[in-house]
Amino acid sequence: MSNKGQQLQRRLAAILAADVVGYSALMHKDEQATILMLDHLESDIVTPTIAGQSGRVVGPPVFQVSPA
């Protein structure tokens, strides 16, 4: 396979890992409010910030919740 005459487009990929300090305590205190807060952070802060840098979120953000 030859790439003669074709320009390759390079991209930078990053993996973002975040931790919620006090997640268990927040969930214990008010599960619904905690989930709403995490949804707000993702939709109103994280995604727009990434988009503002000409980036995009690939795939849905994943929050794993396991039974206690």
PDB file of N, CA, C and O in Angstrom:
ATOM      1  N   MET A   1       0.851  -1.174   0.000  1.00  0.00           N
ATOM      2  CA  MET A   1       0.000   0.000   0.000  1.00  0.00           C
ATOM      3  C   MET A   1       0.893   1.234   0.000  1.00  0.00           C
ATOM      4  O   MET A   1       1.731   1.406   0.866  1.00  0.00           O
ATOM      5  N   SER A   2       0.714   2.085  -0.951  1.00  0.00           N
ATOM      6  CA  SER A   2       1.558   3.265  -1.104  1.00  0.00           C
ATOM      7  C   SER A   2       0.788   4.523  -0.717  1.00  0.00           C
ATOM      8  O   SER A   2      -0.373   4.675  -1.040  1.00  0.00           O
ATOM      9  N   ASN A   3       1.462   5.437  -0.036  1.00  0.00           N
ATOM     10  CA  ASN A   3       0.868   6.710   0.358  1.00  0.00           C
ATOM     11  C   ASN A   3       1.438   7.848  -0.464  1.00  0.00           C
ATOM     12  O   ASN A   3       1.370   9.009  -0.065  1.00  0.00           O
ATOM     13  N   LYS A   4       2.025   7.538  -1.613  1.00  0.00           N
ATOM     14  CA  LYS A   4       2.628   8.565  -2.451  1.00  0.00           C
ATOM     15  C   LYS A   4       1.600   9.613  -2.834  1.00  0.00           C
ATOM     16  O   LYS A   4       0.512   9.306  -3.295  1.00  0.00           O
ATOM     17  N   GLY A   5       1.951  10.853  -2.618  1.00  0.00           N
ATOM     18  CA  GLY A   5       1.073  11.946  -2.999  1.00  0.00           C
ATOM     19  C   GLY A   5      -0.052  12.214  -2.016  1.00  0.00           C
ATOM     20  O   GLY A   5      -0.828  13.132  -2.200  1.00  0.00           O
ATOM     21  N   GLN A   6      -0.154  11.409  -0.972  1.00  0.00           N
ATOM     22  CA  GLN A   6      -1.199  11.613   0.031  1.00  0.00           C
ATOM     23  C   GLN A   6      -0.566  12.144   1.312  1.00  0.00           C
ATOM     24  O   GLN A   6       0.501  11.707   1.718  1.00  0.00           O
ATOM     25  N   GLN A   7      -1.238  13.089   1.917  1.00  0.00           N
ATOM     26  CA  GLN A   7      -0.761  13.659   3.173  1.00  0.00           C
ATOM     27  C   GLN A   7      -1.489  12.962   4.324  1.00  0.00           C
ATOM     28  O   GLN A   7      -2.714  12.867   4.315  1.00  0.00           O
ATOM     29  N   LEU A   8      -0.756  12.469   5.284  1.00  0.00           N
ATOM     30  CA  LEU A   8      -1.358  11.836   6.448  1.00  0.00           C
ATOM     31  C   LEU A   8      -1.745  12.896   7.466  1.00  0.00           C
ATOM     32  O   LEU A   8      -1.016  13.857   7.692  1.00  0.00           O
ATOM     33  N   GLN A   9      -2.898  12.725   8.062  1.00  0.00           N
ATOM     34  CA  GLN A   9      -3.343  13.649   9.106  1.00  0.00           C
ATOM     35  C   GLN A   9      -3.064  13.009  10.460  1.00  0.00           C
ATOM     36  O   GLN A   9      -3.551  11.919  10.748  1.00  0.00           O
ATOM     37  N   ARG A  10      -2.267  13.694  11.266  1.00  0.00           N
ATOM     38  CA  ARG A  10      -1.940  13.185  12.590  1.00  0.00           C
ATOM     39  C   ARG A  10      -2.931  13.722  13.602  1.00  0.00           C
ATOM     40  O   ARG A  10      -3.413  14.839  13.499  1.00  0.00           O
ATOM     41  N   ARG A  11      -3.241  12.905  14.582  1.00  0.00           N
ATOM     42  CA  ARG A  11      -4.148  13.299  15.661  1.00  0.00           C
ATOM     43  C   ARG A  11      -3.541  12.923  16.994  1.00  0.00           C
ATOM     44  O   ARG A  11      -2.793  11.962  17.102  1.00  0.00           O
ATOM     45  N   LEU A  12      -3.897  13.694  17.992  1.00  0.00           N
ATOM     46  CA  LEU A  12      -3.464  13.422  19.350  1.00  0.00           C
ATOM     47  C   LEU A  12      -4.655  12.856  20.104  1.00  0.00           C
ATOM     48  O   LEU A  12      -5.752  13.414  20.045  1.00  0.00           O
ATOM     49  N   ALA A  13      -4.466  11.752  20.781  1.00  0.00           N
ATOM     50  CA  ALA A  13      -5.532  11.154  21.593  1.00  0.00           C
ATOM     51  C   ALA A  13      -5.096  11.175  23.055  1.00  0.00           C
ATOM     52  O   ALA A  13      -3.926  10.969  23.363  1.00  0.00           O
ATOM     53  N   ALA A  14      -6.029  11.444  23.935  1.00  0.00           N
ATOM     54  CA  ALA A  14      -5.736  11.453  25.364  1.00  0.00           C
ATOM     55  C   ALA A  14      -6.814  10.667  26.095  1.00  0.00           C
ATOM     56  O   ALA A  14      -7.975  10.662  25.695  1.00  0.00           O
ATOM     57  N   ILE A  15      -6.413  10.016  27.143  1.00  0.00           N
ATOM     58  CA  ILE A  15      -7.356   9.295  27.992  1.00  0.00           C
ATOM     59  C   ILE A  15      -7.475  10.093  29.281  1.00  0.00           C
ATOM     60  O   ILE A  15      -6.471  10.382  29.944  1.00  0.00           O
ATOM     61  N   LEU A  16      -8.690  10.453  29.621  1.00  0.00           N
ATOM     62  CA  LEU A  16      -8.947  11.231  30.829  1.00  0.00           C
ATOM     63  C   LEU A  16      -9.550  10.316  31.888  1.00  0.00           C
ATOM     64  O   LEU A  16     -10.554   9.648  31.630  1.00  0.00           O
ATOM     65  N   ALA A  17      -8.928  10.268  33.026  1.00  0.00           N
ATOM     66  CA  ALA A  17      -9.452   9.506  34.155  1.00  0.00           C
ATOM     67  C   ALA A  17      -9.696  10.493  35.291  1.00  0.00           C
ATOM     68  O   ALA A  17      -8.851  11.329  35.586  1.00  0.00           O
ATOM     69  N   ALA A  18     -10.862  10.407  35.869  1.00  0.00           N
ATOM     70  CA  ALA A  18     -11.196  11.329  36.956  1.00  0.00           C
ATOM     71  C   ALA A  18     -11.725  10.548  38.153  1.00  0.00           C
ATOM     72  O   ALA A  18     -12.331   9.492  38.002  1.00  0.00           O
ATOM     73  N   ASP A  19     -11.486  11.086  39.308  1.00  0.00           N
ATOM     74  CA  ASP A  19     -11.952  10.472  40.544  1.00  0.00           C
ATOM     75  C   ASP A  19     -12.818  11.496  41.271  1.00  0.00           C
ATOM     76  O   ASP A  19     -12.507  12.682  41.287  1.00  0.00           O
ATOM     77  N   VAL A  20     -13.892  11.046  41.858  1.00  0.00           N
ATOM     78  CA  VAL A  20     -14.776  11.932  42.614  1.00  0.00           C
ATOM     79  C   VAL A  20     -14.442  11.745  44.095  1.00  0.00           C
ATOM     80  O   VAL A  20     -14.680  10.675  44.664  1.00  0.00           O
ATOM     81  N   VAL A  21     -13.873  12.792  44.677  1.00  0.00           N
ATOM     82  CA  VAL A  21     -13.522  12.736  46.098  1.00  0.00           C
ATOM     83  C   VAL A  21     -14.803  12.648  46.921  1.00  0.00           C
ATOM     84  O   VAL A  21     -15.733  13.426  46.731  1.00  0.00           O
ATOM     85  N   GLY A  22     -14.863  11.691  47.801  1.00  0.00           N
ATOM     86  CA  GLY A  22     -16.029  11.536  48.671  1.00  0.00           C
ATOM     87  C   GLY A  22     -17.239  10.936  47.983  1.00  0.00           C
ATOM     88  O   GLY A  22     -18.367  11.075  48.459  1.00  0.00           O
ATOM     89  N   TYR A  23     -17.015  10.222  46.860  1.00  0.00           N
ATOM     90  CA  TYR A  23     -18.120   9.671  46.077  1.00  0.00           C
ATOM     91  C   TYR A  23     -19.041   8.788  46.918  1.00  0.00           C
ATOM     92  O   TYR A  23     -20.263   8.937  46.884  1.00  0.00           O
ATOM     93  N   SER A  24     -18.468   7.885  47.682  1.00  0.00           N
ATOM     94  CA  SER A  24     -19.293   6.983  48.497  1.00  0.00           C
ATOM     95  C   SER A  24     -20.133   7.754  49.504  1.00  0.00           C
ATOM     96  O   SER A  24     -21.321   7.461  49.690  1.00  0.00           O
ATOM     97  N   ALA A  25     -19.529   8.740  50.150  1.00  0.00           N
ATOM     98  CA  ALA A  25     -20.274   9.540  51.128  1.00  0.00           C
ATOM     99  C   ALA A  25     -21.377  10.349  50.447  1.00  0.00           C
ATOM    100  O   ALA A  25     -22.489  10.460  50.972  1.00  0.00           O
ATOM    101  N   LEU A  26     -21.073  10.905  49.267  1.00  0.00           N
ATOM    102  CA  LEU A  26     -22.093  11.655  48.527  1.00  0.00           C
ATOM    103  C   LEU A  26     -23.258  10.759  48.135  1.00  0.00           C
ATOM    104  O   LEU A  26     -24.429  11.140  48.255  1.00  0.00           O
ATOM    105  N   MET A  27     -22.944   9.554  47.640  1.00  0.00           N
ATOM    106  CA  MET A  27     -23.994   8.617  47.246  1.00  0.00           C
ATOM    107  C   MET A  27     -24.817   8.176  48.451  1.00  0.00           C
ATOM    108  O   MET A  27     -26.032   8.021  48.363  1.00  0.00           O
ATOM    109  N   HIS A  28     -24.146   7.994  49.581  1.00  0.00           N
ATOM    110  CA  HIS A  28     -24.861   7.594  50.800  1.00  0.00           C
ATOM    111  C   HIS A  28     -25.817   8.698  51.255  1.00  0.00           C
ATOM    112  O   HIS A  28     -26.940   8.424  51.669  1.00  0.00           O
ATOM    113  N   LYS A  29     -25.360   9.930  51.147  1.00  0.00           N
ATOM    114  CA  LYS A  29     -26.170  11.064  51.594  1.00  0.00           C
ATOM    115  C   LYS A  29     -27.360  11.300  50.671  1.00  0.00           C
ATOM    116  O   LYS A  29     -28.484  11.494  51.140  1.00  0.00           O
ATOM    117  N   ASP A  30     -27.127  11.303  49.337  1.00  0.00           N
ATOM    118  CA  ASP A  30     -28.212  11.592  48.391  1.00  0.00           C
ATOM    119  C   ASP A  30     -27.819  11.082  46.997  1.00  0.00           C
ATOM    120  O   ASP A  30     -27.147  11.791  46.243  1.00  0.00           O
ATOM    121  N   GLU A  31     -28.239   9.859  46.673  1.00  0.00           N
ATOM    122  CA  GLU A  31     -27.859   9.246  45.400  1.00  0.00           C
ATOM    123  C   GLU A  31     -28.314  10.066  44.204  1.00  0.00           C
ATOM    124  O   GLU A  31     -27.550  10.297  43.271  1.00  0.00           O
ATOM    125  N   GLN A  32     -29.567  10.485  44.212  1.00  0.00           N
ATOM    126  CA  GLN A  32     -30.111  11.210  43.058  1.00  0.00           C
ATOM    127  C   GLN A  32     -29.369  12.525  42.823  1.00  0.00           C
ATOM    128  O   GLN A  32     -29.008  12.856  41.691  1.00  0.00           O
ATOM    129  N   ALA A  33     -29.101  13.260  43.875  1.00  0.00           N
ATOM    130  CA  ALA A  33     -28.383  14.537  43.733  1.00  0.00           C
ATOM    131  C   ALA A  33     -26.957  14.306  43.233  1.00  0.00           C
ATOM    132  O   ALA A  33     -26.444  15.085  42.430  1.00  0.00           O
ATOM    133  N   THR A  34     -26.315  13.231  43.691  1.00  0.00           N
ATOM    134  CA  THR A  34     -24.953  12.932  43.260  1.00  0.00           C
ATOM    135  C   THR A  34     -24.921  12.599  41.771  1.00  0.00           C
ATOM    136  O   THR A  34     -24.073  13.101  41.030  1.00  0.00           O
ATOM    137  N   ILE A  35     -25.854  11.778  41.314  1.00  0.00           N
ATOM    138  CA  ILE A  35     -25.920  11.426  39.893  1.00  0.00           C
ATOM    139  C   ILE A  35     -26.215  12.660  39.048  1.00  0.00           C
ATOM    140  O   ILE A  35     -25.602  12.863  38.000  1.00  0.00           O
ATOM    141  N   LEU A  36     -27.111  13.508  39.504  1.00  0.00           N
ATOM    142  CA  LEU A  36     -27.407  14.752  38.781  1.00  0.00           C
ATOM    143  C   LEU A  36     -26.179  15.658  38.715  1.00  0.00           C
ATOM    144  O   LEU A  36     -25.910  16.283  37.692  1.00  0.00           O
ATOM    145  N   MET A  37     -25.419  15.719  39.813  1.00  0.00           N
ATOM    146  CA  MET A  37     -24.204  16.536  39.839  1.00  0.00           C
ATOM    147  C   MET A  37     -23.180  16.008  38.820  1.00  0.00           C
ATOM    148  O   MET A  37     -22.581  16.778  38.074  1.00  0.00           O
ATOM    149  N   LEU A  38     -23.002  14.682  38.767  1.00  0.00           N
ATOM    150  CA  LEU A  38     -22.057  14.093  37.821  1.00  0.00           C
ATOM    151  C   LEU A  38     -22.510  14.319  36.381  1.00  0.00           C
ATOM    152  O   LEU A  38     -21.693  14.617  35.508  1.00  0.00           O
ATOM    153  N   ASP A  39     -23.810  14.207  36.124  1.00  0.00           N
ATOM    154  CA  ASP A  39     -24.340  14.495  34.788  1.00  0.00           C
ATOM    155  C   ASP A  39     -24.065  15.949  34.403  1.00  0.00           C
ATOM    156  O   ASP A  39     -23.669  16.239  33.277  1.00  0.00           O
ATOM    157  N   HIS A  40     -24.280  16.863  35.357  1.00  0.00           N
ATOM    158  CA  HIS A  40     -24.028  18.291  35.121  1.00  0.00           C
ATOM    159  C   HIS A  40     -22.547  18.529  34.808  1.00  0.00           C
ATOM    160  O   HIS A  40     -22.219  19.255  33.866  1.00  0.00           O
ATOM    161  N   LEU A  41     -21.658  17.933  35.598  1.00  0.00           N
ATOM    162  CA  LEU A  41     -20.226  18.116  35.362  1.00  0.00           C
ATOM    163  C   LEU A  41     -19.831  17.655  33.966  1.00  0.00           C
ATOM    164  O   LEU A  41     -19.071  18.330  33.268  1.00  0.00           O
ATOM    165  N   GLU A  42     -20.362  16.513  33.545  1.00  0.00           N
ATOM    166  CA  GLU A  42     -20.024  15.973  32.227  1.00  0.00           C
ATOM    167  C   GLU A  42     -20.595  16.834  31.105  1.00  0.00           C
ATOM    168  O   GLU A  42     -19.886  17.228  30.189  1.00  0.00           O
ATOM    169  N   SER A  43     -21.881  17.157  31.194  1.00  0.00           N
ATOM    170  CA  SER A  43     -22.542  17.852  30.076  1.00  0.00           C
ATOM    171  C   SER A  43     -22.246  19.350  30.019  1.00  0.00           C
ATOM    172  O   SER A  43     -22.187  19.925  28.936  1.00  0.00           O
ATOM    173  N   ASP A  44     -22.059  19.979  31.170  1.00  0.00           N
ATOM    174  CA  ASP A  44     -21.898  21.435  31.196  1.00  0.00           C
ATOM    175  C   ASP A  44     -20.457  21.911  31.384  1.00  0.00           C
ATOM    176  O   ASP A  44     -20.168  23.084  31.175  1.00  0.00           O
ATOM    177  N   ILE A  45     -19.568  21.011  31.787  1.00  0.00           N
ATOM    178  CA  ILE A  45     -18.187  21.433  32.039  1.00  0.00           C
ATOM    179  C   ILE A  45     -17.189  20.617  31.219  1.00  0.00           C
ATOM    180  O   ILE A  45     -16.428  21.185  30.428  1.00  0.00           O
ATOM    181  N   VAL A  46     -17.177  19.298  31.394  1.00  0.00           N
ATOM    182  CA  VAL A  46     -16.153  18.470  30.748  1.00  0.00           C
ATOM    183  C   VAL A  46     -16.277  18.507  29.225  1.00  0.00           C
ATOM    184  O   VAL A  46     -15.321  18.852  28.526  1.00  0.00           O
ATOM    185  N   THR A  47     -17.447  18.155  28.697  1.00  0.00           N
ATOM    186  CA  THR A  47     -17.622  18.103  27.242  1.00  0.00           C
ATOM    187  C   THR A  47     -17.398  19.464  26.583  1.00  0.00           C
ATOM    188  O   THR A  47     -16.672  19.543  25.587  1.00  0.00           O
ATOM    189  N   PRO A  48     -17.971  20.570  27.093  1.00  0.00           N
ATOM    190  CA  PRO A  48     -17.699  21.875  26.477  1.00  0.00           C
ATOM    191  C   PRO A  48     -16.225  22.290  26.555  1.00  0.00           C
ATOM    192  O   PRO A  48     -15.715  22.928  25.637  1.00  0.00           O
ATOM    193  N   THR A  49     -15.556  21.930  27.637  1.00  0.00           N
ATOM    194  CA  THR A  49     -14.137  22.271  27.760  1.00  0.00           C
ATOM    195  C   THR A  49     -13.313  21.535  26.707  1.00  0.00           C
ATOM    196  O   THR A  49     -12.439  22.122  26.056  1.00  0.00           O
ATOM    197  N   ILE A  50     -13.608  20.260  26.510  1.00  0.00           N
ATOM    198  CA  ILE A  50     -12.911  19.482  25.490  1.00  0.00           C
ATOM    199  C   ILE A  50     -13.233  20.034  24.107  1.00  0.00           C
ATOM    200  O   ILE A  50     -12.346  20.204  23.266  1.00  0.00           O
ATOM    201  N   ALA A  51     -14.494  20.359  23.851  1.00  0.00           N
ATOM    202  CA  ALA A  51     -14.898  20.918  22.554  1.00  0.00           C
ATOM    203  C   ALA A  51     -14.237  22.268  22.315  1.00  0.00           C
ATOM    204  O   ALA A  51     -13.883  22.598  21.179  1.00  0.00           O
ATOM    205  N   GLY A  52     -14.026  23.046  23.354  1.00  0.00           N
ATOM    206  CA  GLY A  52     -13.370  24.345  23.232  1.00  0.00           C
ATOM    207  C   GLY A  52     -11.916  24.235  22.799  1.00  0.00           C
ATOM    208  O   GLY A  52     -11.322  25.211  22.346  1.00  0.00           O
ATOM    209  N   GLN A  53     -11.352  23.043  22.928  1.00  0.00           N
ATOM    210  CA  GLN A  53      -9.974  22.794  22.497  1.00  0.00           C
ATOM    211  C   GLN A  53      -9.958  22.014  21.182  1.00  0.00           C
ATOM    212  O   GLN A  53      -8.968  21.357  20.851  1.00  0.00           O
ATOM    213  N   SER A  54     -11.072  22.096  20.439  1.00  0.00           N
ATOM    214  CA  SER A  54     -11.241  21.387  19.165  1.00  0.00           C
ATOM    215  C   SER A  54     -11.195  19.876  19.333  1.00  0.00           C
ATOM    216  O   SER A  54     -10.830  19.149  18.416  1.00  0.00           O
ATOM    217  N   GLY A  55     -11.574  19.401  20.500  1.00  0.00           N
ATOM    218  CA  GLY A  55     -11.609  17.967  20.753  1.00  0.00           C
ATOM    219  C   GLY A  55     -13.041  17.469  20.794  1.00  0.00           C
ATOM    220  O   GLY A  55     -13.994  18.233  20.624  1.00  0.00           O
ATOM    221  N   ARG A  56     -13.182  16.195  20.993  1.00  0.00           N
ATOM    222  CA  ARG A  56     -14.510  15.612  21.117  1.00  0.00           C
ATOM    223  C   ARG A  56     -14.433  14.394  22.014  1.00  0.00           C
ATOM    224  O   ARG A  56     -13.388  13.755  22.127  1.00  0.00           O
ATOM    225  N   VAL A  57     -15.531  14.100  22.661  1.00  0.00           N
ATOM    226  CA  VAL A  57     -15.629  12.914  23.500  1.00  0.00           C
ATOM    227  C   VAL A  57     -16.023  11.765  22.584  1.00  0.00           C
ATOM    228  O   VAL A  57     -16.999  11.863  21.849  1.00  0.00           O
ATOM    229  N   VAL A  58     -15.247  10.701  22.605  1.00  0.00           N
ATOM    230  CA  VAL A  58     -15.532   9.538  21.771  1.00  0.00           C
ATOM    231  C   VAL A  58     -16.168   8.486  22.666  1.00  0.00           C
ATOM    232  O   VAL A  58     -15.540   7.976  23.582  1.00  0.00           O
ATOM    233  N   GLY A  59     -17.422   8.201  22.398  1.00  0.00           N
ATOM    234  CA  GLY A  59     -18.146   7.244  23.227  1.00  0.00           C
ATOM    235  C   GLY A  59     -18.705   7.929  24.452  1.00  0.00           C
ATOM    236  O   GLY A  59     -18.285   9.022  24.820  1.00  0.00           O
ATOM    237  N   PRO A  60     -19.647   7.298  25.077  1.00  0.00           N
ATOM    238  CA  PRO A  60     -20.241   7.902  26.276  1.00  0.00           C
ATOM    239  C   PRO A  60     -19.294   7.805  27.457  1.00  0.00           C
ATOM    240  O   PRO A  60     -18.557   6.827  27.580  1.00  0.00           O
ATOM    241  N   PRO A  61     -19.297   8.830  28.296  1.00  0.00           N
ATOM    242  CA  PRO A  61     -18.525   8.704  29.538  1.00  0.00           C
ATOM    243  C   PRO A  61     -19.093   7.543  30.349  1.00  0.00           C
ATOM    244  O   PRO A  61     -20.279   7.268  30.292  1.00  0.00           O
ATOM    245  N   VAL A  62     -18.258   6.879  31.076  1.00  0.00           N
ATOM    246  CA  VAL A  62     -18.699   5.711  31.825  1.00  0.00           C
ATOM    247  C   VAL A  62     -18.513   5.957  33.311  1.00  0.00           C
ATOM    248  O   VAL A  62     -17.415   6.259  33.768  1.00  0.00           O
ATOM    249  N   PHE A  63     -19.586   5.820  34.040  1.00  0.00           N
ATOM    250  CA  PHE A  63     -19.526   5.827  35.490  1.00  0.00           C
ATOM    251  C   PHE A  63     -19.974   4.444  35.931  1.00  0.00           C
ATOM    252  O   PHE A  63     -21.088   4.021  35.644  1.00  0.00           O
ATOM    253  N   GLN A  64     -19.099   3.727  36.600  1.00  0.00           N
ATOM    254  CA  GLN A  64     -19.441   2.389  37.048  1.00  0.00           C
ATOM    255  C   GLN A  64     -19.987   2.471  38.459  1.00  0.00           C
ATOM    256  O   GLN A  64     -19.380   3.073  39.335  1.00  0.00           O
ATOM    257  N   VAL A  65     -21.131   1.864  38.664  1.00  0.00           N
ATOM    258  CA  VAL A  65     -21.736   1.794  39.980  1.00  0.00           C
ATOM    259  C   VAL A  65     -21.893   0.320  40.298  1.00  0.00           C
ATOM    260  O   VAL A  65     -22.498  -0.432  39.541  1.00  0.00           O
ATOM    261  N   SER A  66     -21.314  -0.094  41.420  1.00  0.00           N
ATOM    262  CA  SER A  66     -21.385  -1.479  41.825  1.00  0.00           C
ATOM    263  C   SER A  66     -22.202  -1.597  43.107  1.00  0.00           C
ATOM    264  O   SER A  66     -22.223  -0.667  43.913  1.00  0.00           O
ATOM    265  N   PRO A  67     -22.878  -2.711  43.279  1.00  0.00           N
ATOM    266  CA  PRO A  67     -23.625  -2.895  44.535  1.00  0.00           C
ATOM    267  C   PRO A  67     -22.683  -2.857  45.728  1.00  0.00           C
ATOM    268  O   PRO A  67     -21.536  -3.301  45.631  1.00  0.00           O
ATOM    269  N   ALA A  68     -23.177  -2.319  46.809  1.00  0.00           N
ATOM    270  CA  ALA A  68     -22.348  -2.223  48.038  1.00  0.00           C
ATOM    271  C   ALA A  68     -22.249  -3.567  48.714  1.00  0.00           C
ATOM    272  O   ALA A  68     -23.023  -4.418  48.572  1.00  0.00           O
TER     273      ALA A  68
END
